[in-house]
Short mmCIF file of C-alpha atoms and ligand atoms in Angstrom, two decimals:
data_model
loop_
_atom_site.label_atom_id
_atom_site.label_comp_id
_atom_site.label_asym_id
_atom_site.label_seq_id
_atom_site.Cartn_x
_atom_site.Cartn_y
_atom_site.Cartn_z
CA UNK A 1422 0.00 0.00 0.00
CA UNK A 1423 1.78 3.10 -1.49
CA UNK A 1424 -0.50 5.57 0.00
CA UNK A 1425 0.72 9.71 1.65
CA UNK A 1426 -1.84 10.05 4.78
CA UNK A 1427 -0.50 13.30 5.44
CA UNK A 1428 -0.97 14.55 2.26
CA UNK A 1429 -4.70 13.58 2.04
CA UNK A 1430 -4.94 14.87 5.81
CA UNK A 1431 -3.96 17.99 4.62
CA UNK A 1432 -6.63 17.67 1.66
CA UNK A 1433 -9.17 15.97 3.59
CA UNK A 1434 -9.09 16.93 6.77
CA UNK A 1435 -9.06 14.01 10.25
CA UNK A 1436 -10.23 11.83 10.70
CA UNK A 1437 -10.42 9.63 7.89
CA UNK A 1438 -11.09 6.49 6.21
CA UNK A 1439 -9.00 5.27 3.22
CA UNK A 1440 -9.87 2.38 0.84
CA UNK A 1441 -7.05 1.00 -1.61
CA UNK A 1442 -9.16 0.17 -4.38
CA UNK A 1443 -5.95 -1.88 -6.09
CA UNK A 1444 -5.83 -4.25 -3.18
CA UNK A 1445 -9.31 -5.29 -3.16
CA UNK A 1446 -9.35 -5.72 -7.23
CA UNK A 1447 -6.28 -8.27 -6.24
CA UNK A 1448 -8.81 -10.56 -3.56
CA UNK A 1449 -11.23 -9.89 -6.09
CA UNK A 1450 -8.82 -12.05 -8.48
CA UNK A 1451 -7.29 -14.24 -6.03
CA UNK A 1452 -10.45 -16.09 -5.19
CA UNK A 1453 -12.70 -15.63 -8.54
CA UNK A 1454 -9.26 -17.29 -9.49
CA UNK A 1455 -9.72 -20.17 -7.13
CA UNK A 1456 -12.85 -21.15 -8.16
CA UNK A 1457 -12.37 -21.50 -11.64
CA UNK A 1458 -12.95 -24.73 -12.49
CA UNK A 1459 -16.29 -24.08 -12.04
CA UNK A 1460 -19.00 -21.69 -12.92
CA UNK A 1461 -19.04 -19.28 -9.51
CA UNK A 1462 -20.41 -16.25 -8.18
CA UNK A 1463 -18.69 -14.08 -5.90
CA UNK A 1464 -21.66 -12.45 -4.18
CA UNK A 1465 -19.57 -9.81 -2.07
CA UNK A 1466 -20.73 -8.99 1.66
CA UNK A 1467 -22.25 -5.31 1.02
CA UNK A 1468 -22.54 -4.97 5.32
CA UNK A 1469 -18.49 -5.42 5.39
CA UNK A 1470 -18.46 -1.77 3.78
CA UNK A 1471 -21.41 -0.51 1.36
CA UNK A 1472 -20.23 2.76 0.36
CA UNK A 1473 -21.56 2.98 -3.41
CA UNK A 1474 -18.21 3.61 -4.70
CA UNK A 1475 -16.77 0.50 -3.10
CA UNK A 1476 -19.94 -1.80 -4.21
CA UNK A 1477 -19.47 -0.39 -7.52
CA UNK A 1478 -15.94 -0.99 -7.78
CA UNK A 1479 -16.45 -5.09 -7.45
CA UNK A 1480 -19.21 -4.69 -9.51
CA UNK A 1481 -17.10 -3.56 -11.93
CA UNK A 1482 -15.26 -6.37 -11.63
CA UNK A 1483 -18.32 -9.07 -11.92
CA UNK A 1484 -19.15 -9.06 -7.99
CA UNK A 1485 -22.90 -9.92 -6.92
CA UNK A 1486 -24.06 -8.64 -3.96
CA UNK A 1487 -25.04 -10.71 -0.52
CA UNK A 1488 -27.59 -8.32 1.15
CA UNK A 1489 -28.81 -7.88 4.57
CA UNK A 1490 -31.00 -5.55 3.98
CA UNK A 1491 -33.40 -4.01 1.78
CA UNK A 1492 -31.53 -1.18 2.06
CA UNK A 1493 -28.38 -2.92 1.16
CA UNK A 1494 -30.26 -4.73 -2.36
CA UNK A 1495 -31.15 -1.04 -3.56
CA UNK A 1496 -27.42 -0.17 -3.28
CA UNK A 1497 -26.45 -2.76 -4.62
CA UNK A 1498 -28.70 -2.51 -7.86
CA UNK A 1499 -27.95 1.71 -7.35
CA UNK A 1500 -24.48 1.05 -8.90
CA UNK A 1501 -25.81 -1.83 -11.53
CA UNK A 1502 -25.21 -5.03 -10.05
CA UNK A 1503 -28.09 -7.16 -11.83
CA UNK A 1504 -30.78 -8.72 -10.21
CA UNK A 1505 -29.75 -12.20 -11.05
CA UNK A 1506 -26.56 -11.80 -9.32
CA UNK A 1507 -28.08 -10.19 -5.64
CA UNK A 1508 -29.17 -12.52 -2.84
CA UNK A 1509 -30.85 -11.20 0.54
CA UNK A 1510 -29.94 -13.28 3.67
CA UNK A 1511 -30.53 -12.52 7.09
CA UNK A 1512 -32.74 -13.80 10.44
CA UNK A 1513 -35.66 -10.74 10.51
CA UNK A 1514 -36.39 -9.96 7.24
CA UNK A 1515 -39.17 -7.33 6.81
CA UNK A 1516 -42.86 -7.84 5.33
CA UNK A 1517 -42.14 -4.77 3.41
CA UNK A 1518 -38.90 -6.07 1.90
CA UNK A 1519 -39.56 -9.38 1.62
CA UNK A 1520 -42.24 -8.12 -0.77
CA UNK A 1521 -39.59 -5.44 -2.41
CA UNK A 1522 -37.14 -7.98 -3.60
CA UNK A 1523 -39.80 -10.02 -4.88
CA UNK A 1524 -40.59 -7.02 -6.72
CA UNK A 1525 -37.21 -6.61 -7.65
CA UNK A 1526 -36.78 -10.11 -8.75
CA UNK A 1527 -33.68 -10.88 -7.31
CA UNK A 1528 -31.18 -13.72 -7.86
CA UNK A 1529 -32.91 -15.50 -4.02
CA UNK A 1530 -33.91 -15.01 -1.00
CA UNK A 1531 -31.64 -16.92 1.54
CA UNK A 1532 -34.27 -17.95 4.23
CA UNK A 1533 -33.62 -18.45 7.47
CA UNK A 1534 -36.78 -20.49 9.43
CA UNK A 1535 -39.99 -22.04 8.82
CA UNK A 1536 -41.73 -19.13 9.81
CA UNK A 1537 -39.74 -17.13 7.52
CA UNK A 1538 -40.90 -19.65 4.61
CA UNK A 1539 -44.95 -18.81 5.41
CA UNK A 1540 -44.68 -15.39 5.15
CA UNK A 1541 -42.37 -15.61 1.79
CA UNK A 1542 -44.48 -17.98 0.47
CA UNK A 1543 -47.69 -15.67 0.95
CA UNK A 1544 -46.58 -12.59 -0.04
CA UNK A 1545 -45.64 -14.21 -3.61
CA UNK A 1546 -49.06 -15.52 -3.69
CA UNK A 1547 -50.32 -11.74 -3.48
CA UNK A 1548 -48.13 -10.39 -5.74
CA UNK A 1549 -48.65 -13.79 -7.93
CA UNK A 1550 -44.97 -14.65 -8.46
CA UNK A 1551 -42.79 -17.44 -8.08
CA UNK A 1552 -40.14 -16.76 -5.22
CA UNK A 1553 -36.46 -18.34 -5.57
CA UNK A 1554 -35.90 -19.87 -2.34
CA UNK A 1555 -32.75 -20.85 -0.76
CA UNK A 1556 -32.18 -22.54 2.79
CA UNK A 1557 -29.77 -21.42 5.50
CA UNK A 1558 -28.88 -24.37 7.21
CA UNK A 1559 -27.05 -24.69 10.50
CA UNK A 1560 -24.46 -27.25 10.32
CA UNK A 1561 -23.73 -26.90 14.12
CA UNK A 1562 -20.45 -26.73 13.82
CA UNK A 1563 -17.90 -24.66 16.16
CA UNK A 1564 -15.77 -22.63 13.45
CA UNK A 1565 -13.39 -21.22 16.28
CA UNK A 1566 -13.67 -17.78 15.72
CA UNK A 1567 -14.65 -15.32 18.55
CA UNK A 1568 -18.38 -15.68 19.99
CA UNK A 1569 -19.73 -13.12 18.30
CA UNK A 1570 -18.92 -13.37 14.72
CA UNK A 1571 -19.32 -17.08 15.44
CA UNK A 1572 -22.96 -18.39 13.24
CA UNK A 1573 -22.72 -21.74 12.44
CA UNK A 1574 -23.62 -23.64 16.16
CA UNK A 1575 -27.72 -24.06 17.17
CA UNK A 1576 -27.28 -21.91 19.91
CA UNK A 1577 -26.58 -18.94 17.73
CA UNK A 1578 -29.76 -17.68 15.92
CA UNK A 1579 -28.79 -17.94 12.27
CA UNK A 1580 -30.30 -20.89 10.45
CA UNK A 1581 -32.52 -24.56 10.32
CA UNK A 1582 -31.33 -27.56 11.05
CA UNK A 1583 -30.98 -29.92 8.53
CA UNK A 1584 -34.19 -31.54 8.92
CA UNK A 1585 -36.06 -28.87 9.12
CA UNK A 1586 -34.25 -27.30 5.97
CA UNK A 1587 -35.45 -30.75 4.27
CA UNK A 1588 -38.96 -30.21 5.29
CA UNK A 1589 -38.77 -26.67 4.12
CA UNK A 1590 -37.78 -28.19 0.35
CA UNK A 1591 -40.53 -30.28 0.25
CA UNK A 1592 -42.72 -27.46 1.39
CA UNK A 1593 -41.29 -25.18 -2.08
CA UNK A 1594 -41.83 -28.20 -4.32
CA UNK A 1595 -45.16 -28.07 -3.36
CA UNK A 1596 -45.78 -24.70 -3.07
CA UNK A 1597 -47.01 -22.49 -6.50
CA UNK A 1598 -45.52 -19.37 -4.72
CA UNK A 1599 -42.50 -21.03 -4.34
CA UNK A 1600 -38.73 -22.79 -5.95
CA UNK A 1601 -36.30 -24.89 -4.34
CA UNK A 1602 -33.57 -22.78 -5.72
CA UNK A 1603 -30.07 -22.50 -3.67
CA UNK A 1604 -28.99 -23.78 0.10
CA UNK A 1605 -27.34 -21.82 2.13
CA UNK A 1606 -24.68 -21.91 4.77
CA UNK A 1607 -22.45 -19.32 6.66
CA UNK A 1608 -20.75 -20.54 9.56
CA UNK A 1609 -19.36 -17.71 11.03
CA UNK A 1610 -16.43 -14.68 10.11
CA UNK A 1611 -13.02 -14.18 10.22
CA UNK A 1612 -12.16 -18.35 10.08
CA UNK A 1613 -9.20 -18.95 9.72
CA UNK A 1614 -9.13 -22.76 10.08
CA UNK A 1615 -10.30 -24.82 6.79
CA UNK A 1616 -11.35 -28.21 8.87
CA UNK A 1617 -14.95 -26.19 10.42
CA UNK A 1618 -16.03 -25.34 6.76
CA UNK A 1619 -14.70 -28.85 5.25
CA UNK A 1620 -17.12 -30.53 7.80
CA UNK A 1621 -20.17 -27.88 7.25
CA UNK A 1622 -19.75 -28.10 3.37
CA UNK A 1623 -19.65 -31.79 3.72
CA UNK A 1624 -23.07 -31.96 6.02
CA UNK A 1625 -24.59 -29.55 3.69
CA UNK A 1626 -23.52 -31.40 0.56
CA UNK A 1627 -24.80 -34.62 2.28
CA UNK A 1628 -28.53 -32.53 2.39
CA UNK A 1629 -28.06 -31.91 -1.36
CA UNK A 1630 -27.60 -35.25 -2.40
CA UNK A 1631 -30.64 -36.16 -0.48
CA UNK A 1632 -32.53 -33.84 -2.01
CA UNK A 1633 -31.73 -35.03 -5.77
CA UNK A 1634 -32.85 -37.93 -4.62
CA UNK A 1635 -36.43 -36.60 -4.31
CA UNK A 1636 -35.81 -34.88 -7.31
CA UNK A 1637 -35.36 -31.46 -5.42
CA UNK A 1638 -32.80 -30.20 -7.77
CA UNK A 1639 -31.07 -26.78 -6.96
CA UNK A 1640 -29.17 -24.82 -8.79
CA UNK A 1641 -26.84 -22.80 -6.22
CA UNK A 1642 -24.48 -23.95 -3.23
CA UNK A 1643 -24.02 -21.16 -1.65
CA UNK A 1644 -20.84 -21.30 1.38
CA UNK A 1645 -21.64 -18.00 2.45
CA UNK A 1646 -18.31 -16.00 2.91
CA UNK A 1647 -16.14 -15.78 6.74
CA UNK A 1648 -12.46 -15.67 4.80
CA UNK A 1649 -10.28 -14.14 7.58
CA UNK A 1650 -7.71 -11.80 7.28
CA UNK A 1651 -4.57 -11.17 8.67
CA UNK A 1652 -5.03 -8.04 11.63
CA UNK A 1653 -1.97 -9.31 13.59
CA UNK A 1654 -0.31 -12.63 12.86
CA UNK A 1655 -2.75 -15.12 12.32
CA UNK A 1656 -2.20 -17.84 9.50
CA UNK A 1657 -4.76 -18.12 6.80
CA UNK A 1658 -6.69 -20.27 5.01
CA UNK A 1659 -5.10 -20.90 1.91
CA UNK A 1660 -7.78 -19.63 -0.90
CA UNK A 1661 -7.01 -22.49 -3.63
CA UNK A 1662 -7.33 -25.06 -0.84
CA UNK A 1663 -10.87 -23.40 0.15
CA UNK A 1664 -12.09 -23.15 -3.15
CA UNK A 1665 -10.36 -26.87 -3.73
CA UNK A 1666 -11.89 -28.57 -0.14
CA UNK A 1667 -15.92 -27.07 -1.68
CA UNK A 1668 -15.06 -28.52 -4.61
CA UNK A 1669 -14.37 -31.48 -3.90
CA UNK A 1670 -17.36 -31.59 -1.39
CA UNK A 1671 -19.28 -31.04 -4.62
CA UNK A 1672 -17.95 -33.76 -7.11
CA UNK A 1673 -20.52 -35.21 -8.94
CA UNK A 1674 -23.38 -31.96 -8.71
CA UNK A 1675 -24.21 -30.16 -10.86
CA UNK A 1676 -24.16 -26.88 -9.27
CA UNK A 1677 -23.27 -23.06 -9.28
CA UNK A 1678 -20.75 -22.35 -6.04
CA UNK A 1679 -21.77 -19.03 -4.48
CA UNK A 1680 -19.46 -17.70 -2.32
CA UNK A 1681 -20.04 -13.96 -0.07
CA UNK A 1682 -16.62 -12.76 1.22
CA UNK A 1683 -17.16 -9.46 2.94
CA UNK A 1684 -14.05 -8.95 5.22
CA UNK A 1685 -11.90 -10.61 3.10
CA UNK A 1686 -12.33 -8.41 0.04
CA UNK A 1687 -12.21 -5.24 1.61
CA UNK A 1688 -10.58 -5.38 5.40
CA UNK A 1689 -6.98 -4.90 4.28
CA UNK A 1690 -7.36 -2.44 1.77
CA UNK A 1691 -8.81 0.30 4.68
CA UNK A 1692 -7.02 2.60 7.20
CA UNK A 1693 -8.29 4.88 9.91
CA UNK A 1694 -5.99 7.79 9.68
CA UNK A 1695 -6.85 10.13 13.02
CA UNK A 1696 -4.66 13.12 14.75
CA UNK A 1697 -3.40 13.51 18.21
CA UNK A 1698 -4.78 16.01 20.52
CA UNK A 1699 -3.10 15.26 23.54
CA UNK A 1700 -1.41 13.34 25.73
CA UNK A 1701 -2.00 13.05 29.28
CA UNK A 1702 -1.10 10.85 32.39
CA UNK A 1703 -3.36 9.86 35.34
CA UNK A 1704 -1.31 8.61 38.06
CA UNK A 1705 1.12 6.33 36.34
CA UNK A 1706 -0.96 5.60 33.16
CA UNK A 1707 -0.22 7.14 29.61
CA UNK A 1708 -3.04 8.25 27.66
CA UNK A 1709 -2.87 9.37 24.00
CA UNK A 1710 -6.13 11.29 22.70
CA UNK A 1711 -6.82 11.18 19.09
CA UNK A 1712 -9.66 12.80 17.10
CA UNK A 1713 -11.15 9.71 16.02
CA UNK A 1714 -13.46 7.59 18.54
CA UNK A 1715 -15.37 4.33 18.91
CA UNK A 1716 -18.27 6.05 16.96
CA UNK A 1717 -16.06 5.88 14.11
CA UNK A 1718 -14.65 2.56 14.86
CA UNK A 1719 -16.27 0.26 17.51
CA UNK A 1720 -14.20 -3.04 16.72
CA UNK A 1721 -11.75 -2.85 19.52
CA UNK A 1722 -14.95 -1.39 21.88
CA UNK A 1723 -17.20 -4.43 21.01
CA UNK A 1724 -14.77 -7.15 20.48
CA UNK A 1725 -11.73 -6.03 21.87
CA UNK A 1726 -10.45 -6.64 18.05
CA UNK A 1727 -6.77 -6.16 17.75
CA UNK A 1728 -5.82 -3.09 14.85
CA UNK A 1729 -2.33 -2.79 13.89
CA UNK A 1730 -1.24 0.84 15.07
CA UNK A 1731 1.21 3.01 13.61
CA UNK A 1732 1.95 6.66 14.76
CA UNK A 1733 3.60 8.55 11.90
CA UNK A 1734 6.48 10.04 13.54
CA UNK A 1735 10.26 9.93 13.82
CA UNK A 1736 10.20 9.91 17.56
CA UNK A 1737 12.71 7.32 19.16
CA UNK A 1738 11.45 7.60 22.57
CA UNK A 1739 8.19 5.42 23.10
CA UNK A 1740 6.55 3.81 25.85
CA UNK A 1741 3.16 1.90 26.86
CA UNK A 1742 -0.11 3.88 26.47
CA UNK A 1743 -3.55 3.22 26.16
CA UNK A 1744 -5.17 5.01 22.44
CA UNK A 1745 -8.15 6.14 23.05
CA UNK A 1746 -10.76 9.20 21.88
CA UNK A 1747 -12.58 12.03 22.86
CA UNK A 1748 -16.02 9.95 23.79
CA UNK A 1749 -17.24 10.12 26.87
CA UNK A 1750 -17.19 5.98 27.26
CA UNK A 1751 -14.39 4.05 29.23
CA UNK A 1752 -14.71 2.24 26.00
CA UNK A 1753 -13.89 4.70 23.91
CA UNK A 1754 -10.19 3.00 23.00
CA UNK A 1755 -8.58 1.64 19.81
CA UNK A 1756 -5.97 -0.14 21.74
CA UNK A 1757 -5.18 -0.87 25.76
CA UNK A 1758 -1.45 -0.91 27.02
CA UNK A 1759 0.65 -0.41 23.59
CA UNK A 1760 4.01 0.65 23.38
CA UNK A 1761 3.84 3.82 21.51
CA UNK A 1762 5.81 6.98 20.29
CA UNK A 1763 5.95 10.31 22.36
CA UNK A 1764 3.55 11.77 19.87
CA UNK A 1765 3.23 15.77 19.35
CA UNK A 1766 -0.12 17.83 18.60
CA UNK A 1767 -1.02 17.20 15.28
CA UNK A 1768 0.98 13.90 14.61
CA UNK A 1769 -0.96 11.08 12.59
CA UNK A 1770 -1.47 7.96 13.80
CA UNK A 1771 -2.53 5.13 11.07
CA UNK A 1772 -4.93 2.16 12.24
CA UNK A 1773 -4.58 -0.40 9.89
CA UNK A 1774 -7.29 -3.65 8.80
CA UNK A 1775 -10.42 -0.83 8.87
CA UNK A 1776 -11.72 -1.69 5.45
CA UNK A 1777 -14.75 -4.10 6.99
CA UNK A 1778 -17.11 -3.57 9.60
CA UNK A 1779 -15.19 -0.22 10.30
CA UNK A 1780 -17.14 2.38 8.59
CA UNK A 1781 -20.52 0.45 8.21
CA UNK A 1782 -20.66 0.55 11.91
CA UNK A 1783 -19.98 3.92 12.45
CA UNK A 1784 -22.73 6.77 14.82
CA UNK A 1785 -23.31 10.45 15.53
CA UNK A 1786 -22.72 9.68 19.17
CA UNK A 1787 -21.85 12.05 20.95
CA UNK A 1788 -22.89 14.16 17.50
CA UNK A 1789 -19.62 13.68 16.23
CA UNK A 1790 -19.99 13.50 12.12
CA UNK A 1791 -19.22 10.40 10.64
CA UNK A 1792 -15.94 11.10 8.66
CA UNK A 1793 -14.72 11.35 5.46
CA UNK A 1794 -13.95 8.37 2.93
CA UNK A 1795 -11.59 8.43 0.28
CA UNK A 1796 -10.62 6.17 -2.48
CA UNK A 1797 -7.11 5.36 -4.12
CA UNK A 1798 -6.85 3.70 -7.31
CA UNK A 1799 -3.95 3.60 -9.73
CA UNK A 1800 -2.21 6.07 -7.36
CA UNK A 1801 -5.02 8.57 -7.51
CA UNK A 1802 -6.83 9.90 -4.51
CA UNK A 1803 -11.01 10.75 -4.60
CA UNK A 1804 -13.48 11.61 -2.23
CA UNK A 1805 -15.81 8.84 -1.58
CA UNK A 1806 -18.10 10.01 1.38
CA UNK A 1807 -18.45 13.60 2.01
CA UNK A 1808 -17.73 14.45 5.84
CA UNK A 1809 -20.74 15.00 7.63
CA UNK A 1810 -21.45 18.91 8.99
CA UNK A 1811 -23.49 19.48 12.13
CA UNK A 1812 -26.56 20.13 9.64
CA UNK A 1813 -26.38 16.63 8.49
CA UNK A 1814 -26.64 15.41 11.59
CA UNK A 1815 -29.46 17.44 12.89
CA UNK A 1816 -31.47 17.43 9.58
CA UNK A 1817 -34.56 15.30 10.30
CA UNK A 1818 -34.86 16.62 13.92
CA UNK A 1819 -35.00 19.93 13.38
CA UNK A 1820 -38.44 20.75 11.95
CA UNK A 1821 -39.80 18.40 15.01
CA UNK A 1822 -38.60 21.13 17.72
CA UNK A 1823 -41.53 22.89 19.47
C1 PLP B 3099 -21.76 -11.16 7.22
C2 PLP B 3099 -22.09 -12.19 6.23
C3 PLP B 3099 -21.18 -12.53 5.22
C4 PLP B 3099 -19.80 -11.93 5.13
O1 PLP B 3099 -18.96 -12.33 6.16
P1 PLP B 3099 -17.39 -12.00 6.08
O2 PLP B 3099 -16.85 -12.60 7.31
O3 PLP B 3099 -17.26 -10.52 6.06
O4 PLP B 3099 -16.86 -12.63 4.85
C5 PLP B 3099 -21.57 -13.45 4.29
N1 PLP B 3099 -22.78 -14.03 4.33
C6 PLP B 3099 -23.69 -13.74 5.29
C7 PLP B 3099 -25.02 -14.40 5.27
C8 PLP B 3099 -23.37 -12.82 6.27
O5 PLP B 3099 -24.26 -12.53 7.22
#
């Protein structure tokens, strides 16, 4: 990454997010790559990061879109990812959108419980269409990745199990409203151990198989994404042996592979580029204050995540500090007892990995303005995401005051 944050601090302002556009064309490649000894669709994450410029940028490179949201489908079509390649996953879907990407005609709609099923299945009998249905099973398997990014086990809430998801097949061969179109799994993010998804693929595989047999015939295996990344030192999956292990899984089927990397696409091509204020210490603890806050970036906050920290200065002296920001939260920290720099006023401090679930997660709290985002690509800087003013933030309050 070949990228001058003071210069676009000095254009931009702090804090700020920047998104190497190169580096996620290269994942982009790597795993399409993998997969290419057979047909595939790389159906990228849009809740990892979904500004329009980013979506539009692997669109531009063949991406489809795994929604979350309504929301998320409309920006995904916004920058003229087709219908056919869009799916919509997630536990609560909406009346409302449920009957929107019917509407829209979308690729599927990844559904996640019997309950789920009813409602899909009678709002395409109003609107007198045929629904593309695909199945998120559970596998209920541990895929060793922290608790809460961790999907695939019964007592988390995503999914059916597997005889349930074979009822639910039966229930769209039957139905007129509805077609046995895709299964589903996705057993949880940042994996970085191959053995989980070999046995999950394998149980899910297992369910296909069954299916053909009662000439339920689908059309899409979709593996759902959960590619780590490196944030520290961990050791990665190896993409050719992913794409290799859910092929193999597959021999003999007939079927697309569907695969929705989020993190993996665009984590590493992000940084959080924020300013010092001050530094203080309470008793014997060093603090350094930056401009940027959890509101901007909860991951260490809400899962004490680990983000590679780099203070831009040529300062030899250094010691352990706790990072943290102006919020007015004890959890208001990027990183807890790191040996850091003396830093000045002004001095830029670089938090690396912030491509995925960075942004996307960012708040007004406080009323702090979500920051700017910027783009580089082919060495060239843009703005991506305007900074937000005060009047942003207040906009659809302020008529309401009495
Ligand atoms: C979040 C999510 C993904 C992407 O996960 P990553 O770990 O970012 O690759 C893919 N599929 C579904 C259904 C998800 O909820």
């Amino acid at each position: 990454m070949n990228i001058n944050f003071k210069e676009l601090a000095q254009k931009y302002q702090t804090p700020y997010y920047v998104y190497d556009f190169d580096h996620i064309t290269n994942q982009y490649e790597e795993l399409k790559s993998a997969f290419r000894a057979r047909k595939s669709l790389l159906a990228y994450a849009v809740k990892a990061n979904s500004n329009l410029s980013v979506i539009k940028h692997l669109a531009s490179l063949g991406a489809g879109a795994d929604c979350v949201s309504i929301g998320e489908v409309k920006r995904a079509l916004k920058v003229g990812i087709a219908p056919y390649k869009i799916i919509f996953s997630g536990v609560g879907k909406i009346d409302s959108e449920i009957k929107e990407a019917l509407e829209l005609g979308i690729l599927m709609i990844n559904v996640e419980s019997d309950a789920e099923l009813n409602r899909v299945e009678m709002i395409a009998k109003e609107l007198d269409v045929v629904a593309r249905i695909s199945i998120r099973v559970n596998p209920n398997i541990d895929p060793k990745t922290h608790p809460y990014i961790s999907t695939g086990l019964h007592e988390n809430k995503f999914g059916v199990d597997i005889d349930t998801a074979k009822r639910m097949y039966i229930q769209c061969k039957n139905s007129d409203n509805l077609e046995p179109t895709g299964i589903h799994l996705h057993i949880g993010s940042q994996l970085t151990e191959l053995q989980p998804i070999k046995e999950s693929v394998k149980i899910v595989a297992d369910l296909v198989k069954n299916l053909a047999a009662i000439k339920i015939e689908l059309s899409f295996f979709d593996v759902g994404g959960g590619l780590g990344i490196v944030y520290d030192d961990e050791k990665l999956i190896d993409t050719y042996e992913y794409a290799q292990t859910i092929l193999d899984s597959l021999f003999g089927l007939d079927i697309t592979v569907v695969c929705e990397p989020g993190r993996f696409l665009v984590g590493n091509s992000g940084v959080f580029v924020t300013k010092v204020l001050y530094e203080k210490i309470n008793g014997e603890k060093r603090f350094v204050i930056v401009d940027g806050a959890m509101n901007d970036l909860i991951r260490p906050s809400l899962y004490n995540a680990y983000h590679k920290i780099e203070v831009l200065n040529n300062n030899e002296e250094h010691s352990d500090c706790n990072l943290v920001g102006p919020v007015c939260e004890s959890g208001d920290f990027f990183a807890k007892n790191v040996d850091l720099p003396k830093t000045e006023h002004n001095d830029l401090v670089a938090i690396y990995s912030a491509g995925a679930y960075c942004y996307t997660m960012a708040s007004n709290y406080n009323t702090r303005g979500r920051v700017a985002e910027i783009a580089v690509e082919d060495g060239e800087d843009r703005l991506i995401r305007k900074r937000e003013t005060f009047e942003d933030i207040i906009a659809l309050e302020e008529e309401f005051i009495k």
